[in-house]
Amino acid sequence: MAVITVNPRGTADVVPEDSWKWRKAEEVLRRVSDAAGIKEIRTPVFEHTELFMRGVGDTTDVVQKEMYTFNDKGGRSVTLRPEGTAGAVRAFIQNGLFNAPLPVKMFYMISCFRYEKPQAGRLREFHQYGVEFFGAAGAAADAEVISVASSIFSAFGLSGSVSLKINSIGCRECRAKYNQALREYFSLHREELCPTCLDRLERNPMRILDCKSPVCSALAEGAPRLPDYLCEDCAAHFEDVKKRLDGLGIEYTVDPGIVRGLDYYNRTVFEFVTDRLGAQGTVLGGGRYDPLVKELGGPDIPALGFAMGLERLILLLTETGFFDGFSPAGCSIYIASAGERAELAAAKAVAALRKKGISCECDVCGRSLKAQMKYADRIGAEFTAVLGDNELETGRAAVKNMKDGSVTEISLEELSEGRFM
Ligand code: HAM
């Protein structure tokens, strides 16, 4: 097939028959955000490459292998955002949002780009709903952010389909000690590590814990555990988070293997995972990233957040039957017409009904009456009316309920006002 008729690998169309599902899901996400006082932020699709190198971290897979980076016509290196946090932090600093009452709470619904190997639930252009909280250092904020994430799953009826895993990756000092312990441990198994992990050994040994290769993950099982390397403050913070989650009745398991793939995290990290989506089971991931605002040139303000993959959410919602109870917004009435005068009258009635927010259609293809009725049937119109010379003369039309076949006669005025429903 010619290149112009095929979408690039790892991208997907959302066709009109399916887009209502996305809207439905987005509606729920917006409602949950509103209820939690989280306001939307919109940032550019591309940013200076430097932002992601510094923000996401230049030892991460995302920055090293997966970014869509190019020089624009002015010779500047720009990158299509691989995630939303770096841009949100940049906007937080640039717009002086730290002057607003803290915590500043924001959400985004965005497309992201990563050059990954595409498979079910993993795309090169994908979408995220993300939340970022700025200005709250205590464990109450960790618990609140996790609680918001958890409330999303319950709003979708998915609480039973996902489980929450949490961990603490401590602060820079805890991690320096831990990384050293990991280097010592994995160095003993240097020959067994996959080439990628061999490279990670010096630069970022914690990433080895995330490796999917069977040999590396088996080795990771016996590796030193991060909780044993937490400093007193980080350990106390993590205990406090757990206590608060217990108090809120949010179930979780502590999984020392949750290390997250981006460099900015510290202390609490978490993921909501499902076993219903095969290999791509992480539906939501997040954590604290206290040093990032300062590192990117802003004031020393702690922050935390999460992002959820919308493709994975939609797959999960489809799998669990969430959409079965809904249907796409349909056509309330199809007004068919026979003859030029009637065609105009139908178009006017349709315009009046649409002003009232009633969804309706009329013929715009010059079809025969029979073909118009077939079309009305195919689009699932709830009611139909036919306008012809007779109806225009008497000023009355028969409206048919397509479900039960009943017919009501009303005036054309009533028809235009929607008084057939
Ligand atoms: P992340 O774990 O890289 O975190 O991505 C969050 C979620 O986006 C994943 O759990 C997954 O559902 C989805 N996702 C990631 N990559 C793909 C892909 N290639 N195809 C489909 N879905 C994907 C972040 O992006 C952080 N910025 C989250 C965060 C916000 N942490 C703090 N604040």
Short mmCIF file of C-alpha atoms in Angstrom, two decimals, residues 134-364:
data_model
loop_
_atom_site.label_atom_id
_atom_site.label_comp_id
_atom_site.label_asym_id
_atom_site.label_seq_id
_atom_site.Cartn_x
_atom_site.Cartn_y
_atom_site.Cartn_z
CA PHE A 134 3.26 21.22 43.71
CA GLY A 135 4.15 22.50 47.14
CA ALA A 136 3.29 19.71 49.59
CA ALA A 137 6.17 17.80 51.13
CA GLY A 138 4.36 15.69 53.71
CA ALA A 139 3.04 12.16 53.50
CA ALA A 140 -0.54 13.52 53.49
CA ALA A 141 0.05 14.67 49.90
CA ASP A 142 1.40 11.27 48.83
CA ALA A 143 -1.70 9.67 50.30
CA GLU A 144 -3.98 12.23 48.65
CA VAL A 145 -2.41 11.79 45.20
CA ILE A 146 -2.64 8.01 45.48
CA SER A 147 -6.20 8.41 46.70
CA VAL A 148 -7.09 10.50 43.62
CA ALA A 149 -5.57 7.80 41.40
CA SER A 150 -7.50 5.15 43.26
CA SER A 151 -10.75 7.12 42.97
CA ILE A 152 -10.32 7.14 39.18
CA PHE A 153 -10.35 3.37 39.09
CA SER A 154 -13.39 3.21 41.33
CA ALA A 155 -15.19 5.83 39.18
CA PHE A 156 -14.72 3.42 36.27
CA GLY A 157 -15.73 0.38 38.33
CA LEU A 158 -12.20 -0.97 37.94
CA SER A 159 -11.16 -1.26 41.58
CA GLY A 160 -11.28 -5.05 41.39
CA SER A 161 -9.23 -5.16 38.18
CA VAL A 162 -6.16 -3.25 39.32
CA SER A 163 -3.83 -3.43 42.26
CA LEU A 164 -1.64 -0.78 43.79
CA LYS A 165 2.07 -1.34 44.33
CA ILE A 166 4.11 1.16 46.26
CA ASN A 167 7.74 1.57 47.14
CA SER A 168 10.12 4.23 48.41
CA ILE A 169 13.28 4.92 46.45
CA GLY A 170 14.51 7.30 49.13
CA CYS A 171 16.48 10.48 48.63
CA ARG A 172 19.72 11.04 46.75
CA GLU A 173 21.80 9.89 49.73
CA CYS A 174 19.82 6.67 50.22
CA ARG A 175 20.11 5.95 46.52
CA ALA A 176 23.85 6.58 46.36
CA LYS A 177 24.35 3.90 49.01
CA TYR A 178 21.86 1.59 47.38
CA ASN A 179 23.34 2.01 43.89
CA GLN A 180 26.73 1.12 45.28
CA ALA A 181 25.31 -2.05 46.84
CA LEU A 182 23.62 -2.92 43.54
CA ARG A 183 26.83 -2.35 41.58
CA GLU A 184 28.68 -4.68 43.91
CA TYR A 185 25.97 -7.33 43.66
CA PHE A 186 25.47 -7.22 39.89
CA SER A 187 29.21 -6.99 39.22
CA LEU A 188 29.45 -10.55 40.56
CA HIS A 189 27.05 -11.57 37.78
CA ARG A 190 28.48 -9.34 35.07
CA GLU A 191 28.67 -12.16 32.48
CA GLU A 192 25.00 -13.01 32.86
CA LEU A 193 23.59 -9.49 32.39
CA CYS A 194 22.01 -8.53 29.06
CA PRO A 195 23.99 -5.93 27.06
CA THR A 196 21.59 -3.12 28.06
CA CYS A 197 21.96 -3.94 31.76
CA LEU A 198 25.70 -4.20 31.42
CA ASP A 199 25.59 -0.61 30.28
CA ARG A 200 23.24 0.26 33.15
CA LEU A 201 25.59 -1.27 35.71
CA GLU A 202 27.75 1.85 35.97
CA ARG A 203 25.33 4.55 34.91
CA ASN A 204 22.07 3.59 36.60
CA PRO A 205 22.07 0.13 38.23
CA MET A 206 18.53 0.53 39.64
CA ARG A 207 17.23 0.25 36.09
CA ILE A 208 18.45 -3.37 36.02
CA LEU A 209 15.68 -4.17 38.52
CA ASP A 210 13.18 -3.16 35.84
CA CYS A 211 14.68 -5.31 33.07
CA LYS A 212 12.23 -7.73 31.48
CA SER A 213 14.88 -10.25 30.33
CA PRO A 214 14.36 -13.51 32.26
CA VAL A 215 18.03 -13.78 33.32
CA CYS A 216 18.25 -10.19 34.60
CA SER A 217 14.92 -10.38 36.39
CA ALA A 218 15.96 -13.66 38.04
CA LEU A 219 19.18 -11.96 39.19
CA ALA A 220 17.16 -8.98 40.41
CA GLU A 221 15.24 -11.32 42.73
CA GLY A 222 18.35 -11.83 44.82
CA ALA A 223 19.55 -8.21 44.67
CA PRO A 224 19.82 -5.96 47.75
CA ARG A 225 16.48 -4.32 48.57
CA LEU A 226 16.02 -0.60 48.65
CA PRO A 227 13.97 -0.44 51.87
CA ASP A 228 17.08 -1.65 53.71
CA TYR A 229 19.00 1.44 52.53
CA LEU A 230 16.52 4.19 53.39
CA CYS A 231 17.75 6.95 55.69
CA GLU A 232 15.75 7.68 58.84
CA ASP A 233 13.73 10.53 57.33
CA CYS A 234 12.84 8.66 54.17
CA ALA A 235 11.92 5.55 56.15
CA ALA A 236 9.69 7.64 58.46
CA HIS A 237 8.06 9.33 55.46
CA PHE A 238 7.29 5.97 53.87
CA GLU A 239 5.84 4.61 57.13
CA ASP A 240 3.64 7.69 57.34
CA VAL A 241 2.42 7.20 53.75
CA LYS A 242 1.51 3.59 54.49
CA LYS A 243 -0.26 4.54 57.69
CA ARG A 244 -2.33 7.10 55.84
CA LEU A 245 -3.21 4.68 53.04
CA ASP A 246 -4.30 2.19 55.69
CA GLY A 247 -6.40 4.92 57.30
CA LEU A 248 -8.05 5.69 53.97
CA GLY A 249 -8.77 2.01 53.37
CA ILE A 250 -6.64 1.93 50.21
CA GLU A 251 -5.17 -1.51 49.66
CA TYR A 252 -1.59 -1.82 48.45
CA THR A 253 1.43 -4.06 48.44
CA VAL A 254 4.95 -2.84 49.00
CA ASP A 255 7.00 -3.94 46.02
CA PRO A 256 10.73 -3.11 46.21
CA GLY A 257 10.91 -3.85 42.47
CA ILE A 258 8.98 -0.66 41.62
CA VAL A 259 11.79 1.71 40.69
CA ARG A 260 10.15 3.61 37.78
CA GLY A 261 11.86 4.37 34.51
CA LEU A 262 12.39 8.12 34.85
CA ASP A 263 15.18 9.77 36.81
CA TYR A 264 13.33 12.50 38.67
CA TYR A 265 11.70 10.41 41.37
CA ASN A 266 12.51 10.35 45.06
CA ARG A 267 10.80 8.75 48.05
CA THR A 268 7.33 7.37 47.26
CA VAL A 269 6.78 5.71 43.89
CA PHE A 270 3.71 3.72 42.88
CA GLU A 271 2.00 1.88 40.08
CA PHE A 272 -1.48 0.56 39.47
CA VAL A 273 -1.16 -2.69 37.55
CA THR A 274 -3.59 -5.16 36.04
CA ASP A 275 -3.18 -8.73 34.88
CA ARG A 276 -5.86 -8.27 32.23
CA LEU A 277 -3.70 -6.56 29.61
CA GLY A 278 -0.87 -9.04 29.11
CA ALA A 279 2.65 -7.64 29.11
CA GLN A 280 1.61 -3.98 29.27
CA GLY A 281 -0.07 -4.24 32.65
CA THR A 282 0.98 -0.91 34.15
CA VAL A 283 -2.00 1.36 33.71
CA LEU A 284 -0.80 4.19 35.93
CA GLY A 285 2.54 5.19 37.39
CA GLY A 286 3.82 8.04 39.47
CA GLY A 287 5.61 9.26 42.52
CA ARG A 288 7.33 12.09 44.27
CA TYR A 289 9.94 14.21 42.49
CA ASP A 290 10.90 16.84 45.08
CA PRO A 291 14.20 18.05 43.54
CA LEU A 292 12.92 18.59 40.00
CA VAL A 293 11.42 22.10 40.23
CA LYS A 294 14.69 23.44 41.61
CA GLU A 295 16.77 21.41 39.18
CA LEU A 296 14.89 22.98 36.30
CA GLY A 297 15.59 26.48 37.58
CA GLY A 298 12.61 27.13 39.86
CA PRO A 299 12.29 27.59 43.60
CA ASP A 300 12.84 24.68 45.97
CA ILE A 301 9.27 23.36 45.88
CA PRO A 302 8.44 19.69 46.40
CA ALA A 303 6.16 17.95 43.94
CA LEU A 304 4.56 14.64 43.07
CA GLY A 305 2.10 13.18 40.62
CA PHE A 306 1.17 10.34 38.31
CA ALA A 307 0.13 9.59 34.76
CA MET A 308 -2.21 7.01 33.35
CA GLY A 309 -2.01 5.58 29.85
CA LEU A 310 -5.33 6.27 28.14
CA GLU A 311 -4.96 3.51 25.53
CA ARG A 312 -4.43 1.02 28.35
CA LEU A 313 -7.36 2.47 30.28
CA ILE A 314 -9.66 2.15 27.24
CA LEU A 315 -8.47 -1.43 26.62
CA LEU A 316 -9.19 -2.29 30.23
CA LEU A 317 -12.59 -0.58 30.16
CA THR A 318 -13.50 -2.46 26.98
CA GLU A 319 -12.29 -5.73 28.47
CA THR A 320 -14.34 -5.24 31.64
CA GLY A 321 -17.50 -4.22 29.75
CA PHE A 322 -17.62 -0.64 31.04
CA PHE A 323 -18.86 0.69 27.70
CA ASP A 324 -21.62 -1.91 27.32
CA GLY A 325 -24.01 0.21 29.33
CA PHE A 326 -23.57 3.26 27.11
CA SER A 327 -24.02 4.05 23.47
CA PRO A 328 -22.71 6.84 21.31
CA ALA A 329 -24.84 9.96 21.11
CA GLY A 330 -27.29 9.15 18.32
CA CYS A 331 -29.74 10.97 16.09
CA SER A 332 -32.98 11.95 17.84
CA ILE A 333 -34.93 12.63 14.68
CA TYR A 334 -34.39 12.28 10.96
CA ILE A 335 -36.56 14.66 8.93
CA ALA A 336 -37.00 13.25 5.44
CA SER A 337 -38.34 15.34 2.60
CA ALA A 338 -39.83 14.97 -0.86
CA GLY A 339 -39.50 17.93 -3.21
CA GLU A 340 -37.55 21.16 -3.20
CA ARG A 341 -39.85 23.15 -0.88
CA ALA A 342 -40.00 20.32 1.65
CA GLU A 343 -36.23 19.93 1.53
CA LEU A 344 -35.83 23.56 2.60
CA ALA A 345 -38.49 23.18 5.32
CA ALA A 346 -36.67 20.10 6.65
CA ALA A 347 -33.35 21.99 6.67
CA LYS A 348 -34.99 24.86 8.60
CA ALA A 349 -36.60 22.50 11.12
CA VAL A 350 -33.26 20.75 11.63
CA ALA A 351 -31.48 24.09 12.21
CA ALA A 352 -34.13 25.08 14.80
CA LEU A 353 -33.87 21.72 16.60
CA ARG A 354 -30.07 21.88 16.69
CA LYS A 355 -30.27 25.31 18.35
CA LYS A 356 -32.13 23.54 21.14
CA GLY A 357 -29.37 20.95 21.36
CA ILE A 358 -31.46 18.18 19.82
CA SER A 359 -29.44 16.01 17.47
CA CYS A 360 -31.16 15.65 14.13
CA GLU A 361 -30.45 15.17 10.46
CA CYS A 362 -32.04 15.72 7.07
CA ASP A 363 -31.10 14.76 3.54
CA VAL A 364 -28.18 16.57 1.94
#
